[in-house]
Amino acid sequence: MRPLVATIDLAAIRHNYAFSQRCAPGRYAFAVVKANAYGHGVREVVEALAAQADGFAVACLEEALVVREVNASARILLLEGCFEASEYQLAAQLGLDVVVQDAAQAEALLACALTAPLRVWLKLDSGMHRLGFSPEQLREAHERLQGAPQVAELNLLSHFACADERGHPLTEQQVEVFLDLLDLDFAQRSLANSAAILCIPAAHMDWLRPGIMLYGATPFADLSVAELGLQAAMSLTAQIIGVHEVPAGDTVGYGASWTAPRDSRIATVSCGYADGYPRHAPSGTPVLIAGQRAPLVGRVSMDMLSVDVTDLPQAQLGDAVELWGAQLPVDEVAQACGTIGYELLSKVTARVPRRYRQS
Ligand SMILES: Cc1ncc(COP(=O)(O)O)c(C=O)c1O
């Protein structure tokens, strides 16, 4: 069997969910499990949180169907709403909470004869300018939808653009725009993603939407998971499958892009870009072998990558190599690669087996 596995610590995810609740006592929280629970396996994560989570949030109806298969009764929020009018009926049958973000979605909903009314979350564009009604449009939509037979509950939701950059002025503006609408009658309100849960109490409202923090990665560039008190959920572990003595001046890997500056010992490791490890990871990106860091060298191949173990003389064939995980934060690897932990975690491909630990 190919020695590469993503070990998912479900106890860490439960710990991180409880942590989000402790940040905002008395509030509810939709665990954000879109994109296969950020790569961790949506079925297993939903099962692990069944007794704890107030609800789950997903990006689309296809993802909601999977969550509903695993959990018959939890609230499930469709973060981008319905993409086609025909989806409302299925959403009603599944008992979903549905975002409505523009007039077209609102009118499509009002044109439906549903078997059961839906909990509707009007999405406010409070400044990110990605999805959502402007404040004036939202007032109109509120008037259109309030009391409509298709609507069981009318709620307000918005999303931050820069909550991960602490002190960013846009965040305060977005909170203001949100608060300005609270003269309207809403049953429930939701504004906070992980960064806001952790650092902006004024944004907590009624329902939190923790995503990345559940998986033990940080939303912040300047605060690590350890500093935040979160636990990494995924460890991506490969093995040394080859060791080569490379004389100074010889090159390693495709494109001969890395030249050994000294006589070197190079380990070949069983993980590549077809597993989700970023091909653009530069030489120097850390991996962990027996608790010690070693630098990636040369180009990442489809199924393998190379590591300079000259300074780890005890490293040998068969040793485990942590690409990221409990001992090497995914955020550190992401930073070396010019990206964010979200991308690395959610891009671990289907060919990497997930192994689950309960504790
Ligand atoms: C609308 C919405 N809410 C909440 C989240 C969760 O965000 P985070 O993973 O930063 O906690 C996301 C994720 O992108 C989102 O799109």
Tab-separated table of C-alpha atoms and ligand atoms in Angstrom:
chain	number	residue	atom	x	y	z
A	1	MET	CA	0.000	0.000	0.000
A	2	ARG	CA	1.265	3.461	-0.864
A	3	PRO	CA	2.555	5.042	2.323
A	4	LEU	CA	0.572	8.250	2.410
A	5	VAL	CA	-2.327	8.951	4.738
A	6	ALA	CA	-4.268	11.904	6.105
A	7	THR	CA	-5.000	11.103	9.730
A	8	ILE	CA	-8.004	13.053	10.985
A	9	ASP	CA	-8.288	13.607	14.724
A	10	LEU	CA	-12.032	13.877	15.344
A	11	ALA	CA	-11.465	14.684	19.025
A	12	ALA	CA	-9.522	17.771	17.907
A	13	ILE	CA	-12.478	18.887	15.778
A	14	ARG	CA	-14.809	18.409	18.750
A	15	HIS	CA	-12.385	20.361	20.929
A	16	ASN	CA	-12.223	23.189	18.392
A	17	TYR	CA	-16.026	23.344	18.030
A	18	ALA	CA	-16.387	23.556	21.830
A	19	PHE	CA	-13.689	26.244	21.792
A	20	SER	CA	-15.731	28.325	19.339
A	21	GLN	CA	-18.719	28.058	21.671
A	22	ARG	CA	-16.633	29.137	24.649
A	23	CYS	CA	-15.576	32.260	22.718
A	24	ALA	CA	-19.227	33.289	22.506
A	25	PRO	CA	-21.208	31.772	25.369
A	26	GLY	CA	-24.897	31.286	24.763
A	27	ARG	CA	-24.666	31.640	20.965
A	28	TYR	CA	-25.435	28.895	18.458
A	29	ALA	CA	-22.912	27.729	15.871
A	30	PHE	CA	-23.198	26.311	12.369
A	31	ALA	CA	-20.114	24.119	11.869
A	32	VAL	CA	-18.973	24.996	8.348
A	33	VAL	CA	-18.450	21.673	6.547
A	34	LYS	CA	-18.434	22.798	2.908
A	35	ALA	CA	-15.820	21.411	0.518
A	36	ASN	CA	-15.842	17.979	2.179
A	37	ALA	CA	-15.359	19.614	5.574
A	38	TYR	CA	-12.310	21.519	4.282
A	39	GLY	CA	-10.898	18.204	3.064
A	40	HIS	CA	-11.420	16.289	6.318
A	41	GLY	CA	-14.380	14.128	5.189
A	42	VAL	CA	-17.842	15.591	5.615
A	43	ARG	CA	-19.607	12.404	6.726
A	44	GLU	CA	-17.136	11.655	9.490
A	45	VAL	CA	-16.992	15.269	10.683
A	46	VAL	CA	-20.798	15.600	10.776
A	47	GLU	CA	-21.051	12.324	12.684
A	48	ALA	CA	-18.339	13.388	15.116
A	49	LEU	CA	-20.157	16.651	15.864
A	50	ALA	CA	-23.669	15.159	15.952
A	51	ALA	CA	-24.118	15.498	19.695
A	52	GLN	CA	-22.500	18.941	19.881
A	53	ALA	CA	-23.254	21.026	16.820
A	54	ASP	CA	-26.309	23.273	16.604
A	55	GLY	CA	-26.154	23.012	12.832
A	56	PHE	CA	-23.960	22.714	9.770
A	57	ALA	CA	-23.258	25.069	6.872
A	58	VAL	CA	-22.523	24.021	3.291
A	59	ALA	CA	-22.034	25.724	-0.067
A	60	CYS	CA	-24.708	23.985	-2.128
A	61	LEU	CA	-27.604	21.572	-2.195
A	62	GLU	CA	-25.398	18.662	-3.260
A	63	GLU	CA	-23.363	19.089	-0.078
A	64	ALA	CA	-26.523	19.510	2.017
A	65	LEU	CA	-27.840	16.175	0.725
A	66	VAL	CA	-24.785	14.386	2.103
A	67	VAL	CA	-25.098	16.090	5.489
A	68	ARG	CA	-28.803	15.211	5.648
A	69	GLU	CA	-28.000	11.550	4.878
A	70	VAL	CA	-25.739	11.459	7.922
A	71	ASN	CA	-27.878	13.620	10.187
A	72	ALA	CA	-31.665	13.509	9.852
A	73	SER	CA	-32.502	16.449	12.074
A	74	ALA	CA	-29.685	19.017	12.280
A	75	ARG	CA	-30.154	22.487	10.891
A	76	ILE	CA	-28.253	22.832	7.618
A	77	LEU	CA	-27.558	26.257	6.141
A	78	LEU	CA	-27.094	26.680	2.392
A	79	LEU	CA	-24.534	29.498	2.378
A	80	GLU	CA	-25.029	30.530	-1.249
A	81	GLY	CA	-28.716	29.700	-1.425
A	82	CYS	CA	-30.388	27.923	-4.339
A	83	PHE	CA	-28.762	28.162	-7.747
A	84	GLU	CA	-31.960	27.124	-9.584
A	85	ALA	CA	-35.631	27.695	-8.757
A	86	SER	CA	-36.238	23.954	-8.762
A	87	GLU	CA	-33.918	23.554	-5.761
A	88	TYR	CA	-36.293	25.292	-3.328
A	89	GLN	CA	-38.700	22.354	-3.205
A	90	LEU	CA	-35.899	19.933	-2.377
A	91	ALA	CA	-34.531	22.382	0.178
A	92	ALA	CA	-37.961	22.459	1.803
A	93	GLN	CA	-38.179	18.660	1.812
A	94	LEU	CA	-34.759	18.458	3.442
A	95	GLY	CA	-35.706	21.134	5.994
A	96	LEU	CA	-32.808	23.422	5.100
A	97	ASP	CA	-32.021	26.983	6.122
A	98	VAL	CA	-31.527	28.912	2.881
A	99	VAL	CA	-29.600	32.073	2.136
A	100	VAL	CA	-31.332	34.493	-0.231
A	101	GLN	CA	-28.800	36.921	-1.598
A	102	ASP	CA	-30.434	38.774	-4.472
A	103	ALA	CA	-33.794	39.760	-5.939
A	104	ALA	CA	-33.724	36.902	-8.467
A	105	GLN	CA	-33.427	34.336	-5.675
A	106	ALA	CA	-36.141	36.094	-3.665
A	107	GLU	CA	-38.577	36.159	-6.606
A	108	ALA	CA	-37.830	32.517	-7.477
A	109	LEU	CA	-38.657	31.583	-3.899
A	110	LEU	CA	-41.878	33.600	-3.914
A	111	ALA	CA	-42.963	31.836	-7.105
A	112	CYS	CA	-42.701	28.387	-5.472
A	113	ALA	CA	-45.479	26.386	-3.896
A	114	LEU	CA	-43.469	24.622	-1.193
A	115	THR	CA	-44.517	21.610	0.859
A	116	ALA	CA	-43.092	23.354	3.934
A	117	PRO	CA	-41.908	26.924	4.511
A	118	LEU	CA	-38.156	27.591	4.706
A	119	ARG	CA	-35.999	29.413	7.213
A	120	VAL	CA	-34.587	32.220	5.086
A	121	TRP	CA	-31.345	34.118	5.745
A	122	LEU	CA	-31.228	37.404	3.856
A	123	LYS	CA	-27.628	37.991	2.913
A	124	LEU	CA	-26.369	41.531	3.309
A	125	ASP	CA	-23.448	42.828	1.263
A	126	SER	CA	-21.967	44.796	4.134
A	127	GLY	CA	-18.833	45.722	2.180
A	128	MET	CA	-17.212	42.619	0.722
A	129	HIS	CA	-19.032	43.016	-2.615
A	130	ARG	CA	-19.086	39.317	-3.385
A	131	LEU	CA	-22.680	38.249	-2.717
A	132	GLY	CA	-25.636	39.857	-1.010
A	133	PHE	CA	-28.155	42.693	-1.102
A	134	SER	CA	-27.139	46.291	-0.592
A	135	PRO	CA	-28.742	47.707	2.592
A	136	GLU	CA	-31.522	49.399	0.570
A	137	GLN	CA	-32.207	46.265	-1.472
A	138	LEU	CA	-32.249	44.203	1.696
A	139	ARG	CA	-34.964	46.410	3.176
A	140	GLU	CA	-37.055	45.847	0.035
A	141	ALA	CA	-36.461	42.085	0.137
A	142	HIS	CA	-37.419	42.043	3.817
A	143	GLU	CA	-40.712	43.708	2.970
A	144	ARG	CA	-41.346	41.284	0.066
A	145	LEU	CA	-40.579	38.152	2.055
A	146	GLN	CA	-41.918	38.953	5.510
A	147	GLY	CA	-45.071	36.946	6.077
A	148	ALA	CA	-44.804	35.123	2.724
A	149	PRO	CA	-46.134	31.558	2.879
A	150	GLN	CA	-42.757	30.232	1.686
A	151	VAL	CA	-40.947	31.784	4.659
A	152	ALA	CA	-40.959	30.185	8.100
A	153	GLU	CA	-38.446	32.589	9.587
A	154	LEU	CA	-36.639	35.672	8.281
A	155	ASN	CA	-33.013	36.052	9.412
A	156	LEU	CA	-30.030	38.283	8.610
A	157	LEU	CA	-26.537	37.155	7.588
A	158	SER	CA	-23.380	38.788	6.299
A	159	HIS	CA	-19.725	37.872	5.796
A	160	PHE	CA	-16.449	39.660	6.557
A	161	ALA	CA	-13.815	40.446	3.949
A	162	CYS	CA	-10.888	41.212	6.291
A	163	ALA	CA	-11.651	39.823	9.751
A	164	ASP	CA	-8.406	37.833	9.461
A	165	GLU	CA	-6.407	41.105	9.448
A	166	ARG	CA	-6.890	42.329	12.964
A	167	GLY	CA	-7.817	45.993	13.178
A	168	HIS	CA	-8.683	46.326	9.483
A	169	PRO	CA	-11.003	49.357	9.132
A	170	LEU	CA	-13.369	47.553	6.742
A	171	THR	CA	-14.369	45.142	9.518
A	172	GLU	CA	-15.681	47.911	11.729
A	173	GLN	CA	-17.542	49.418	8.760
A	174	GLN	CA	-19.131	46.050	7.989
A	175	VAL	CA	-20.319	45.659	11.595
A	176	GLU	CA	-21.862	49.151	11.405
A	177	VAL	CA	-23.688	48.388	8.156
A	178	PHE	CA	-25.016	45.178	9.726
A	179	LEU	CA	-26.142	46.873	12.944
A	180	ASP	CA	-27.888	49.621	10.949
A	181	LEU	CA	-30.361	47.049	9.663
A	182	LEU	CA	-31.369	45.723	13.041
A	183	ASP	CA	-34.382	48.038	13.236
A	184	LEU	CA	-35.958	45.449	10.895
A	185	ASP	CA	-37.567	42.430	12.466
A	186	PHE	CA	-35.258	39.408	12.174
A	187	ALA	CA	-35.663	36.162	14.109
A	188	GLN	CA	-31.892	35.478	14.099
A	189	ARG	CA	-28.649	37.099	13.010
A	190	SER	CA	-25.273	35.701	11.897
A	191	LEU	CA	-22.043	37.501	11.061
A	192	ALA	CA	-18.982	35.824	12.558
A	193	ASN	CA	-16.583	33.467	10.761
A	194	SER	CA	-13.619	31.979	12.665
A	195	ALA	CA	-11.579	35.179	12.763
A	196	ALA	CA	-14.508	37.170	14.144
A	197	ILE	CA	-15.427	34.442	16.634
A	198	LEU	CA	-11.878	34.560	17.964
A	199	CYS	CA	-11.312	38.316	17.962
A	200	ILE	CA	-14.471	40.406	17.429
A	201	PRO	CA	-17.041	39.832	20.191
A	202	ALA	CA	-19.247	42.640	18.805
A	203	ALA	CA	-19.817	40.457	15.740
A	204	HIS	CA	-20.979	37.315	17.538
A	205	MET	CA	-24.749	37.924	17.135
A	206	ASP	CA	-26.984	34.796	17.474
A	207	TRP	CA	-25.305	32.238	15.198
A	208	LEU	CA	-21.564	31.758	14.690
A	209	ARG	CA	-20.150	30.194	11.527
A	210	PRO	CA	-16.815	28.589	12.477
A	211	GLY	CA	-14.962	26.998	9.559
A	212	ILE	CA	-11.178	26.947	9.536
A	213	MET	CA	-10.847	27.026	13.324
A	214	LEU	CA	-12.712	23.691	13.580
A	215	TYR	CA	-9.917	22.077	11.654
A	216	GLY	CA	-7.160	23.535	13.789
A	217	ALA	CA	-5.709	26.035	11.351
A	218	THR	CA	-5.478	29.744	11.982
A	219	PRO	CA	-7.334	32.424	10.020
A	220	PHE	CA	-4.662	34.955	11.042
A	221	ALA	CA	-1.232	35.555	9.530
A	222	ASP	CA	0.102	36.713	12.898
A	223	LEU	CA	-1.486	34.300	15.399
A	224	SER	CA	-0.659	30.590	15.355
A	225	VAL	CA	-2.993	27.723	16.274
A	226	ALA	CA	-0.894	27.107	19.362
A	227	GLU	CA	-1.307	30.731	20.461
A	228	LEU	CA	-5.039	30.496	19.830
A	229	GLY	CA	-5.388	27.200	21.755
A	230	LEU	CA	-6.727	25.212	18.800
A	231	GLN	CA	-5.733	21.653	17.896
A	232	ALA	CA	-4.690	20.562	14.403
A	233	ALA	CA	-7.157	18.023	13.013
A	234	MET	CA	-5.287	16.708	9.962
A	235	SER	CA	-1.825	15.186	9.836
A	236	LEU	CA	-0.627	14.372	6.328
A	237	THR	CA	1.992	11.670	6.656
A	238	ALA	CA	4.145	10.054	3.970
A	239	GLN	CA	7.310	7.957	4.087
A	240	ILE	CA	10.888	8.075	2.890
A	241	ILE	CA	10.871	5.690	-0.103
A	242	GLY	CA	14.389	6.396	-1.369
A	243	VAL	CA	17.678	7.880	-0.146
A	244	HIS	CA	20.381	9.183	-2.510
A	245	GLU	CA	23.853	10.537	-1.999
A	246	VAL	CA	24.057	13.565	-4.293
A	247	PRO	CA	27.484	15.100	-4.877
A	248	ALA	CA	27.892	18.868	-4.680
A	249	GLY	CA	27.011	20.437	-8.031
A	250	ASP	CA	24.520	17.719	-9.080
A	251	THR	CA	20.848	18.591	-9.408
A	252	VAL	CA	17.649	17.052	-8.025
A	253	GLY	CA	14.284	16.489	-9.689
A	254	TYR	CA	12.407	17.802	-12.746
A	255	GLY	CA	13.926	20.780	-14.452
A	256	ALA	CA	17.150	20.248	-12.486
A	257	SER	CA	15.984	23.303	-10.573
A	258	TRP	CA	17.906	22.615	-7.352
A	259	THR	CA	21.666	22.162	-7.281
A	260	ALA	CA	23.306	20.564	-4.260
A	261	PRO	CA	25.557	23.220	-2.661
A	262	ARG	CA	27.475	20.457	-0.815
A	263	ASP	CA	27.604	16.678	-0.850
A	264	SER	CA	24.033	15.943	0.200
A	265	ARG	CA	21.730	13.130	1.321
A	266	ILE	CA	18.422	13.455	-0.438
A	267	ALA	CA	15.324	11.569	0.688
A	268	THR	CA	12.496	10.850	-1.746
A	269	VAL	CA	9.103	11.122	-0.046
A	270	SER	CA	5.776	9.517	-1.097
A	271	CYS	CA	3.643	12.608	-1.595
A	272	GLY	CA	3.213	14.832	-4.630
A	273	TYR	CA	0.998	17.396	-6.256
A	274	ALA	CA	-1.604	14.807	-7.300
A	275	ASP	CA	-2.164	14.304	-3.569
A	276	GLY	CA	-2.761	18.008	-3.041
A	277	TYR	CA	0.725	19.011	-1.949
A	278	PRO	CA	1.340	22.313	-3.774
A	279	ARG	CA	3.564	21.961	-6.821
A	280	HIS	CA	4.734	25.521	-6.332
A	281	ALA	CA	6.131	24.778	-2.835
A	282	PRO	CA	9.592	26.359	-2.965
A	283	SER	CA	12.850	24.753	-1.889
A	284	GLY	CA	13.129	25.267	1.842
A	285	THR	CA	9.483	24.470	2.645
A	286	PRO	CA	9.693	22.425	5.859
A	287	VAL	CA	8.706	18.789	6.412
A	288	LEU	CA	9.097	16.901	9.667
A	289	ILE	CA	11.091	13.687	10.121
A	290	ALA	CA	11.350	12.156	13.607
A	291	GLY	CA	10.347	15.478	15.124
A	292	GLN	CA	12.970	17.444	13.194
A	293	ARG	CA	12.535	19.840	10.315
A	294	ALA	CA	14.123	19.240	6.957
A	295	PRO	CA	13.815	21.370	3.807
A	296	LEU	CA	12.083	20.379	0.596
A	297	VAL	CA	14.408	20.678	-2.402
A	298	GLY	CA	13.684	20.898	-6.125
A	299	ARG	CA	10.320	20.605	-7.832
A	300	VAL	CA	7.439	18.661	-6.366
A	301	SER	CA	6.524	15.767	-8.732
A	302	MET	CA	3.079	14.238	-9.191
A	303	ASP	CA	3.595	11.472	-6.618
A	304	MET	CA	6.855	12.352	-4.865
A	305	LEU	CA	8.928	15.146	-3.473
A	306	SER	CA	12.542	15.434	-2.347
A	307	VAL	CA	13.921	16.518	0.993
A	308	ASP	CA	17.467	17.385	2.028
A	309	VAL	CA	18.285	15.151	5.023
A	310	THR	CA	22.023	15.847	5.075
A	311	ASP	CA	21.639	17.326	8.554
A	312	LEU	CA	19.505	14.394	9.755
A	313	PRO	CA	22.016	11.514	9.442
A	314	GLN	CA	19.688	9.136	11.271
A	315	ALA	CA	16.900	9.628	8.672
A	316	GLN	CA	16.444	6.438	6.677
A	317	LEU	CA	14.257	4.480	4.300
A	318	GLY	CA	10.812	3.830	5.803
A	319	ASP	CA	10.814	6.809	8.160
A	320	ALA	CA	7.543	8.682	8.538
A	321	VAL	CA	7.461	12.202	7.073
A	322	GLU	CA	4.866	14.690	8.309
A	323	LEU	CA	4.035	17.153	5.524
A	324	TRP	CA	1.832	19.052	7.978
A	325	GLY	CA	-0.126	18.207	11.072
A	326	ALA	CA	0.009	18.125	14.838
A	327	GLN	CA	3.736	18.943	14.947
A	328	LEU	CA	4.150	21.046	11.811
A	329	PRO	CA	1.306	23.585	11.440
A	330	VAL	CA	-0.332	23.586	8.020
A	331	ASP	CA	-0.254	27.379	8.268
A	332	GLU	CA	3.541	27.358	8.272
A	333	VAL	CA	3.669	25.217	5.124
A	334	ALA	CA	1.000	27.413	3.540
A	335	GLN	CA	2.960	30.553	4.323
A	336	ALA	CA	6.092	29.081	2.727
A	337	CYS	CA	3.980	28.359	-0.375
A	338	GLY	CA	2.366	31.807	-0.529
A	339	THR	CA	-1.101	30.495	0.282
A	340	ILE	CA	-3.354	29.783	3.276
A	341	GLY	CA	-4.098	26.663	5.305
A	342	TYR	CA	-7.658	26.637	3.903
A	343	GLU	CA	-6.312	25.890	0.429
A	344	LEU	CA	-3.885	23.160	1.433
A	345	LEU	CA	-6.437	21.337	3.600
A	346	SER	CA	-9.311	21.504	1.138
A	347	LYS	CA	-7.137	20.415	-1.779
A	348	VAL	CA	-5.946	17.093	-0.349
A	349	THR	CA	-7.159	14.846	-3.135
A	350	ALA	CA	-9.440	11.813	-3.044
A	351	ARG	CA	-6.574	9.406	-3.631
A	352	VAL	CA	-5.171	10.136	-0.167
A	353	PRO	CA	-6.851	7.744	2.265
A	354	ARG	CA	-8.296	9.400	5.355
A	355	ARG	CA	-7.853	7.529	8.609
A	356	TYR	CA	-9.963	8.652	11.563
A	357	ARG	CA	-9.012	8.825	15.224
A	358	GLN	CA	-11.614	9.435	17.891
A	359	SER	CA	-9.161	10.559	20.550
B	1	LIG	C1	-20.417	32.691	4.224
B	1	LIG	C2	-19.348	32.000	5.010
B	1	LIG	N1	-19.462	31.910	6.340
B	1	LIG	C3	-18.523	31.307	7.098
B	1	LIG	C4	-17.391	30.756	6.532
B	1	LIG	C5	-16.335	30.147	7.418
B	1	LIG	O1	-15.188	30.940	7.384
B	1	LIG	P1	-13.868	30.524	8.177
B	1	LIG	O2	-13.430	29.238	7.573
B	1	LIG	O3	-12.923	31.633	7.923
B	1	LIG	O4	-14.284	30.375	9.596
B	1	LIG	C6	-17.229	30.837	5.147
B	1	LIG	C7	-16.010	30.288	4.541
B	1	LIG	O5	-15.453	30.747	3.604
B	1	LIG	C8	-18.227	31.474	4.364
B	1	LIG	O6	-18.098	31.571	3.036
